[in-house]
PDB file of C-alpha atoms and ligand atoms in Angstrom:
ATOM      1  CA  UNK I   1      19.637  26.331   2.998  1.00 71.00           C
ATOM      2  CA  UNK I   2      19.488  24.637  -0.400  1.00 78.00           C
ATOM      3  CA  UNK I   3      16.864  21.511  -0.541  1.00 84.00           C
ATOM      4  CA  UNK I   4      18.075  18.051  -0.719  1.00 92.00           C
ATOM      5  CA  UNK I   5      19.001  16.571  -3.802  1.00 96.00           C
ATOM      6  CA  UNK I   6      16.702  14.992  -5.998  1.00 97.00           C
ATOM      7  CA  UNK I   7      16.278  11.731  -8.717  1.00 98.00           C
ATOM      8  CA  UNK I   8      15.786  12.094 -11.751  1.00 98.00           C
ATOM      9  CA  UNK I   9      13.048   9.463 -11.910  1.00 98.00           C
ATOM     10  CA  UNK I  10      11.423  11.728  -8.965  1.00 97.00           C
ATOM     11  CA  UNK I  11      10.303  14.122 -11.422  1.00 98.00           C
ATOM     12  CA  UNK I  12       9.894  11.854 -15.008  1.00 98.00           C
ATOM     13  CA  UNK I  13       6.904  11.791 -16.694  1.00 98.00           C
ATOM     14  CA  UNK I  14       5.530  11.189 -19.837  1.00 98.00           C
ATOM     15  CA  UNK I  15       2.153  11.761 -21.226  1.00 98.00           C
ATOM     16  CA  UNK I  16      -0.520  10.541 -24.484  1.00 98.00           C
ATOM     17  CA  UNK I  17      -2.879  12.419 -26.826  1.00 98.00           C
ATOM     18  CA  UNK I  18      -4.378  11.401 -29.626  1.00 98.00           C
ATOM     19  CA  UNK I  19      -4.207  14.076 -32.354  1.00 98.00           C
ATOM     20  CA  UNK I  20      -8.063  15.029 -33.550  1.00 98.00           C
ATOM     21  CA  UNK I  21      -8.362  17.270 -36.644  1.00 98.00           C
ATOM     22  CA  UNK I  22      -8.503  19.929 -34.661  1.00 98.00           C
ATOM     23  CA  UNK I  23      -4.777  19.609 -34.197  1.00 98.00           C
ATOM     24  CA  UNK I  24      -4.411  19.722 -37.820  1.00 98.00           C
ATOM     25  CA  UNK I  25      -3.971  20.854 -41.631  1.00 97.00           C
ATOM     26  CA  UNK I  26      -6.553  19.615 -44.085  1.00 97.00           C
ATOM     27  CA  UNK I  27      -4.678  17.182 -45.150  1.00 97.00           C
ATOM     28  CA  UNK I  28      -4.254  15.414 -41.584  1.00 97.00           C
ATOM     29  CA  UNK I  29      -0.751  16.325 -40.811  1.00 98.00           C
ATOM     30  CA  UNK I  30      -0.485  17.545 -37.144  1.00 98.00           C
ATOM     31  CA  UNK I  31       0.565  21.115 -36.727  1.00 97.00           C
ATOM     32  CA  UNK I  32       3.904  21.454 -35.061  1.00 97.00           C
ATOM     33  CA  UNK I  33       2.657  24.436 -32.710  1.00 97.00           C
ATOM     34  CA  UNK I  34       0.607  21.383 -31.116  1.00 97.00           C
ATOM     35  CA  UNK I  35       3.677  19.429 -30.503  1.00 97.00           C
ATOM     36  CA  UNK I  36       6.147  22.409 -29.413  1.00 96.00           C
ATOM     37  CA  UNK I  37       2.728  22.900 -27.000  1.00 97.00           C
ATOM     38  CA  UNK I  38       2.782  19.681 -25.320  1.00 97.00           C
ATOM     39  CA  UNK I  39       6.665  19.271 -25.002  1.00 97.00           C
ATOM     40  CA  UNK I  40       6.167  22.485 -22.984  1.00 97.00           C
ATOM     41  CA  UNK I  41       3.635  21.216 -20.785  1.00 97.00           C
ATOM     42  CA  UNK I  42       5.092  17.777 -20.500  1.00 98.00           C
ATOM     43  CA  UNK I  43       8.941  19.924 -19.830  1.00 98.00           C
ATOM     44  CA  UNK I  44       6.895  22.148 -17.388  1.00 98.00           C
ATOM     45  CA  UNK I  45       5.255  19.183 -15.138  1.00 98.00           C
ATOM     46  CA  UNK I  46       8.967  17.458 -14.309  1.00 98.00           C
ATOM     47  CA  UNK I  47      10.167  21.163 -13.486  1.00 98.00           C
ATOM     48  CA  UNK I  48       7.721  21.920 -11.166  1.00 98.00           C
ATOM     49  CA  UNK I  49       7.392  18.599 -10.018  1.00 98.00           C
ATOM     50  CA  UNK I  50      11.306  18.817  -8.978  1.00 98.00           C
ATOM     51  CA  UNK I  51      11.110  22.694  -7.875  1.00 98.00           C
ATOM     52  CA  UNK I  52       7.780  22.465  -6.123  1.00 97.00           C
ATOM     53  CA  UNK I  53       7.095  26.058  -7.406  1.00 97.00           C
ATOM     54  CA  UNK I  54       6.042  28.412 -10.279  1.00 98.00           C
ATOM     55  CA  UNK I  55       8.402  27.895 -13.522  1.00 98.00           C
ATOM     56  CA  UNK I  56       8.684  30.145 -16.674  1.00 98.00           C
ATOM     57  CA  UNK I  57      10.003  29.096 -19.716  1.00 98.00           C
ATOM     58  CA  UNK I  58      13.408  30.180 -20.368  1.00 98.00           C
ATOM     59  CA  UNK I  59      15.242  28.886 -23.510  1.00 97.00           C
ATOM     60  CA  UNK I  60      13.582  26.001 -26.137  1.00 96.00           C
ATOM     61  CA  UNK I  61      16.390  24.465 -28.382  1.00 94.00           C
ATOM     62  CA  UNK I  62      15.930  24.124 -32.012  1.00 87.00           C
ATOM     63  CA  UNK I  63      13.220  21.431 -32.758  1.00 89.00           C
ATOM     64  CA  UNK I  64      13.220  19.597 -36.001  1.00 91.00           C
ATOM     65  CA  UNK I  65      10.323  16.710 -37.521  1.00 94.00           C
ATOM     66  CA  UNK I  66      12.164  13.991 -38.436  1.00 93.00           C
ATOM     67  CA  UNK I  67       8.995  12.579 -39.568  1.00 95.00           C
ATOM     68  CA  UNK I  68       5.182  13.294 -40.057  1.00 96.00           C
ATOM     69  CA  UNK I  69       2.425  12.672 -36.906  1.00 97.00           C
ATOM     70  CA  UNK I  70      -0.909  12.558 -38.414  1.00 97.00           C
ATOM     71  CA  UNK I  71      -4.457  12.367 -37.143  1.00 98.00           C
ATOM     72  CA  UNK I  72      -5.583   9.206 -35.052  1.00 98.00           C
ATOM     73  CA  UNK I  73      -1.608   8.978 -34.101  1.00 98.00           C
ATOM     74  CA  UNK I  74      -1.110   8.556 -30.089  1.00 98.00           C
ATOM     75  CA  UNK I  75       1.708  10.631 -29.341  1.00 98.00           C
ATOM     76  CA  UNK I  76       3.457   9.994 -25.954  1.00 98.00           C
ATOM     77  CA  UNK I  77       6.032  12.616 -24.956  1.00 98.00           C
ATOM     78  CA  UNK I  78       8.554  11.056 -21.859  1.00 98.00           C
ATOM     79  CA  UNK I  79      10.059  14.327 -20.245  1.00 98.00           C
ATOM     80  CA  UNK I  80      12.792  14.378 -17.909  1.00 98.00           C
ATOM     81  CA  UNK I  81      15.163  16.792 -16.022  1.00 98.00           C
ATOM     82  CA  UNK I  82      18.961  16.371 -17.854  1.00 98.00           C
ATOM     83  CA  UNK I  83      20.583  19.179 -15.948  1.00 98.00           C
ATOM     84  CA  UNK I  84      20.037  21.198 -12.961  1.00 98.00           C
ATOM     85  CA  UNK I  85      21.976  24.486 -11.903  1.00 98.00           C
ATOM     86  CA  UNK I  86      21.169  27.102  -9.057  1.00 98.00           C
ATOM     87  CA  UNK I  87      17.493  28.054 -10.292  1.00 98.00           C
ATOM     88  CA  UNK I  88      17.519  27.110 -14.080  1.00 98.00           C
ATOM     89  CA  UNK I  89      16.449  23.128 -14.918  1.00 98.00           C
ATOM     90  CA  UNK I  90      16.524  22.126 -18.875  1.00 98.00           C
ATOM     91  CA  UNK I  91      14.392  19.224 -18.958  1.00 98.00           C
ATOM     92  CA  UNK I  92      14.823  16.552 -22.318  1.00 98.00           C
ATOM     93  CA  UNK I  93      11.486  15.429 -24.118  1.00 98.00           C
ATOM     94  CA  UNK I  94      11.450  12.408 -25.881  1.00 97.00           C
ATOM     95  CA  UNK I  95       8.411  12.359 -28.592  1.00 97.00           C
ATOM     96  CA  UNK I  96       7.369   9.398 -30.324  1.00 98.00           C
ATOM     97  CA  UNK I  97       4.145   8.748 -32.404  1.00 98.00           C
ATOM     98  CA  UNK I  98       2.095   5.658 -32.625  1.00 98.00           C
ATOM     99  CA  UNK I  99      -0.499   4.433 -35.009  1.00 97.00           C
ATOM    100  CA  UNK I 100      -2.579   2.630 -33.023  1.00 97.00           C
ATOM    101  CA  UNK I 101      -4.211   0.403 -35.720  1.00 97.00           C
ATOM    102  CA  UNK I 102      -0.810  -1.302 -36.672  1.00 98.00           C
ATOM    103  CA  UNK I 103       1.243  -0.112 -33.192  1.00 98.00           C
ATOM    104  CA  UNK I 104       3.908   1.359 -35.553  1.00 97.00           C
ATOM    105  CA  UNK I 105       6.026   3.569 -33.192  1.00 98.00           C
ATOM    106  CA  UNK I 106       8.314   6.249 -34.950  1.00 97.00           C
ATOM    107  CA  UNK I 107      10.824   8.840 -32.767  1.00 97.00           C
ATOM    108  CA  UNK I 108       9.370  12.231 -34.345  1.00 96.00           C
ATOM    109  CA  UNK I 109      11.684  14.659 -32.252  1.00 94.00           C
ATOM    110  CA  UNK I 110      13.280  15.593 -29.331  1.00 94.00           C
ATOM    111  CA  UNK I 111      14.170  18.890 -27.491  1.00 96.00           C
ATOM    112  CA  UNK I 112      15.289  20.583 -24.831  1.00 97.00           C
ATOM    113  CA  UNK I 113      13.696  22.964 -22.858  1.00 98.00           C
ATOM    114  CA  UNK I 114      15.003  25.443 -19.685  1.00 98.00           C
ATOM    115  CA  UNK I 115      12.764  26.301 -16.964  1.00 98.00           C
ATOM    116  CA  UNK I 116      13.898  28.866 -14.401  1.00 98.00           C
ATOM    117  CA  UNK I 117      11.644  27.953 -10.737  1.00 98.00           C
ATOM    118  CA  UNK I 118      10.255  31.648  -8.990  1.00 98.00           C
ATOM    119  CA  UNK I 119       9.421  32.190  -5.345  1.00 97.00           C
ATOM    120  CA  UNK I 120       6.399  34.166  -5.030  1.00 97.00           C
ATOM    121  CA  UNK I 121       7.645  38.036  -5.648  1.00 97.00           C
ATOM    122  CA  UNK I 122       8.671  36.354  -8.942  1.00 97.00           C
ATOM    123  CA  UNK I 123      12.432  36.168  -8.244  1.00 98.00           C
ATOM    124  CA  UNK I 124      14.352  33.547  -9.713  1.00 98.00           C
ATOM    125  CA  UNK I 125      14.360  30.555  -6.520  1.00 97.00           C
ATOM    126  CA  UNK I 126      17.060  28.088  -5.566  1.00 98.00           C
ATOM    127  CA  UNK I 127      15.959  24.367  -6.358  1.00 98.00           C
ATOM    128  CA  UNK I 128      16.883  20.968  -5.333  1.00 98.00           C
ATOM    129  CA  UNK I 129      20.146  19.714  -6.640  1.00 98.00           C
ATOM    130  CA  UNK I 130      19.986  16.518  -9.015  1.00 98.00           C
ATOM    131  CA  UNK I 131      21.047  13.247  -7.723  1.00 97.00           C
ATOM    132  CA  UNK I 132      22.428  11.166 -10.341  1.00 97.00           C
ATOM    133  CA  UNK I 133      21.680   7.079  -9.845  1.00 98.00           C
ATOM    134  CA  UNK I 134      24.096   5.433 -13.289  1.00 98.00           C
ATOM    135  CA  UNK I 135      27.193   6.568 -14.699  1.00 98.00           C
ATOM    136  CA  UNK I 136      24.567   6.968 -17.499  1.00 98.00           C
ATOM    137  CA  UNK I 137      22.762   9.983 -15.412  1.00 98.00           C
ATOM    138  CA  UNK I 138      26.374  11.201 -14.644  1.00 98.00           C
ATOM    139  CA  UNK I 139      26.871  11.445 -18.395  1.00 98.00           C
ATOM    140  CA  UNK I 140      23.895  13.281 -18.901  1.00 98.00           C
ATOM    141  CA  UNK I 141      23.823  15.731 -16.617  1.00 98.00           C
ATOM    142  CA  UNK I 142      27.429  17.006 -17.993  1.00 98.00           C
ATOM    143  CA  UNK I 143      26.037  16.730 -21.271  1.00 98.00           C
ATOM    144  CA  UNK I 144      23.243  19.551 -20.468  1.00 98.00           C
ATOM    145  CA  UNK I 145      25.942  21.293 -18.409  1.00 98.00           C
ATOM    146  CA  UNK I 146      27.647  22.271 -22.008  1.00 98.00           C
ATOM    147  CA  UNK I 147      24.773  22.865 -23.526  1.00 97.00           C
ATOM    148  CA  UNK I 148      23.476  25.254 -21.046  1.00 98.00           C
ATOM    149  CA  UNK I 149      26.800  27.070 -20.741  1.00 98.00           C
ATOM    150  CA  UNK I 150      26.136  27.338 -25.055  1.00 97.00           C
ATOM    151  CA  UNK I 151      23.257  28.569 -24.352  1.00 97.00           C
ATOM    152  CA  UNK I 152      24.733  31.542 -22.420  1.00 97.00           C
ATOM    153  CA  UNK I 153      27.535  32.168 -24.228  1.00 97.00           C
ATOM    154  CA  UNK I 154      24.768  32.656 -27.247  1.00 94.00           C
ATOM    155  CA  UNK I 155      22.284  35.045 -25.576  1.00 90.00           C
TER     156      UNK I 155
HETATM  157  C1  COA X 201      13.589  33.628 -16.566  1.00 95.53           C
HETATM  158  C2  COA X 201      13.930  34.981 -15.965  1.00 95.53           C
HETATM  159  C3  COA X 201      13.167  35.152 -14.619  1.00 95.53           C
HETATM  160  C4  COA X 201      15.440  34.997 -15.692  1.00 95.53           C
HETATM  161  O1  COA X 201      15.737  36.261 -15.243  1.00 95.53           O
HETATM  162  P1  COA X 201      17.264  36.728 -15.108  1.00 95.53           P
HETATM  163  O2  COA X 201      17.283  38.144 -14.693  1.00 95.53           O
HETATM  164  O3  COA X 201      18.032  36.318 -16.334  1.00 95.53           O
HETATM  165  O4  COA X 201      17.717  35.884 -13.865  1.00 95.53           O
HETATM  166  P2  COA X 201      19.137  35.294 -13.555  1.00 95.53           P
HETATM  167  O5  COA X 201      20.220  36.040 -14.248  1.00 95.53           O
HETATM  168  O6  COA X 201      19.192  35.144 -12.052  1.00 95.53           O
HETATM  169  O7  COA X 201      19.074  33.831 -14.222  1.00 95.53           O
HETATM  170  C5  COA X 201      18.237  32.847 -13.674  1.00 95.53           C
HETATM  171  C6  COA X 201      18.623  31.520 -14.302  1.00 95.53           C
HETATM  172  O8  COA X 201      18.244  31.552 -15.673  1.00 95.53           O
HETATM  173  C7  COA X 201      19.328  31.120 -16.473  1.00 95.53           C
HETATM  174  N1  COA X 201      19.231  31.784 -17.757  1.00 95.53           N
HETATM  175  C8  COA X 201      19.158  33.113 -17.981  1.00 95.53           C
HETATM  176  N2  COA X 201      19.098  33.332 -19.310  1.00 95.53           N
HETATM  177  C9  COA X 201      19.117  32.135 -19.908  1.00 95.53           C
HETATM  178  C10 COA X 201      19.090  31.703 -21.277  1.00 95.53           C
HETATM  179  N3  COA X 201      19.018  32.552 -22.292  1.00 95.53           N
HETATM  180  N4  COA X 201      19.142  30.372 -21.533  1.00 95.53           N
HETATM  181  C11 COA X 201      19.211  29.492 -20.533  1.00 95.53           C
HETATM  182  N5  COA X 201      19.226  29.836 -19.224  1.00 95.53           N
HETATM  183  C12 COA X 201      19.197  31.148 -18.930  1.00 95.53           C
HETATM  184  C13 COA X 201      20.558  31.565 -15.688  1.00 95.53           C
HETATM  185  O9  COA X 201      21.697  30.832 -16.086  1.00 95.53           O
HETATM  186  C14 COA X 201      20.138  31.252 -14.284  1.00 95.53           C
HETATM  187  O10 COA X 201      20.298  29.859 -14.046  1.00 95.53           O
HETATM  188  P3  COA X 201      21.083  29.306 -12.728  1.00 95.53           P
HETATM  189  O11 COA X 201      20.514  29.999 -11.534  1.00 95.53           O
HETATM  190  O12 COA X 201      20.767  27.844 -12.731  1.00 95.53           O
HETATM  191  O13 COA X 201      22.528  29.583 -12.941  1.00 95.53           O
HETATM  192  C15 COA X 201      13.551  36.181 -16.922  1.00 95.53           C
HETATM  193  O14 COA X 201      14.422  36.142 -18.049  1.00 95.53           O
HETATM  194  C16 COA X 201      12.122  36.095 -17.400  1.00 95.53           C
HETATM  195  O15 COA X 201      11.184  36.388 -16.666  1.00 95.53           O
HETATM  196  N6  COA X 201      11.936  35.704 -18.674  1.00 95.53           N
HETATM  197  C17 COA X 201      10.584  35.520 -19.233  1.00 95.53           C
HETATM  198  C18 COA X 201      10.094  34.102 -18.932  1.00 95.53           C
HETATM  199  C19 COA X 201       8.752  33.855 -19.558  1.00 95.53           C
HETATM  200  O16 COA X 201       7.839  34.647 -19.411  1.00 95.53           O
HETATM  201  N7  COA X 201       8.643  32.740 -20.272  1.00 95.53           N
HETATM  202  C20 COA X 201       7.492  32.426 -21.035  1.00 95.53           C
HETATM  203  C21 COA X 201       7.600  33.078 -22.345  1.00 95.53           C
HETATM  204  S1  COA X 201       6.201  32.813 -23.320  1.00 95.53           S
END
């Protein structure tokens, strides 16, 4: 039987880094790798978090920089489910950068990314439905309905 249904705010979460030069070119502009990096992680946490068990990394949308994150910028990225279907969840990240010496907060990008929850022979696994709380959520949730059902008319 299929698990009870679950908030979104059950699974939300949303993380900070500071970017070191490690994370970037010579002239101090953070490499975008690092960022697709973290929205996975963040993406993967509120999967798992709502599936309980092992995800893979299914489908990423396009990701564009609307603007640059440099070094010494605290980047928080808030990640939350936005649909749900039998096994797959796509799960929104919201990134924004901050410079910490004048808290200046710019919206670099966004993106969508689709887990797909496996039991333990590795077989895609039933999750918990998604409870919507706001006509808001409602909204949503049909929202990443079409664009999931895009996303398999494309591949
Ligand atoms: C994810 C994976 C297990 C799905 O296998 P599959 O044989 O397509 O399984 P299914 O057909 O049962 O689909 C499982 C779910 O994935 C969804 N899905 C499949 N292809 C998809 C795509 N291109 N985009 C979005 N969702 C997709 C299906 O809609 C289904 O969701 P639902 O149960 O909510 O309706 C398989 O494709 C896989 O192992 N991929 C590699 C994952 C990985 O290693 N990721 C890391 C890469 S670095």
């Amino acid at each position: 039987m299929r698990e009870r249904a679950k908030r979104m705010r059950d699974s939300r979460v949303t993380i900070s880094q500071v970017m070191l030069p490690s994370d970037a070119n010579p002239q101090g502009n953070v490499h975008g790798g690092i960022i697709m990096k973290l929205v996975d992680e963040a993406a993967a946490i509120v999967a798992v978090r709502h599936s309980r068990c092992n995800v893979v990394t299914v489908a990423v949308d396009s990701m564009t920089f609307l603007s640059p994150i440099y070094v010494g910028n605290l980047v928080t990225f808030t990640a939350s489910l936005s649909y749900v279907g039998r096994t797959s969840m796509e799960v929104e990240v919201l990134v924004q950068a901050e410079d910490p010496m004048t808290g200046e907060k710019t919206h670099t990008n966004s993106a969508y990314v689709v887990y797909v929850a496996l039991d333990e022979s590795g077989q895609p696994h039933e999750v918990p439905p998604l409870l919507p709380e706001s006509d808001e959520e409602r909204e949503r949730m049909a929202r990443g309905k079409e664009r999931q059902a895009e996303r398999l008319a494309r591949s």
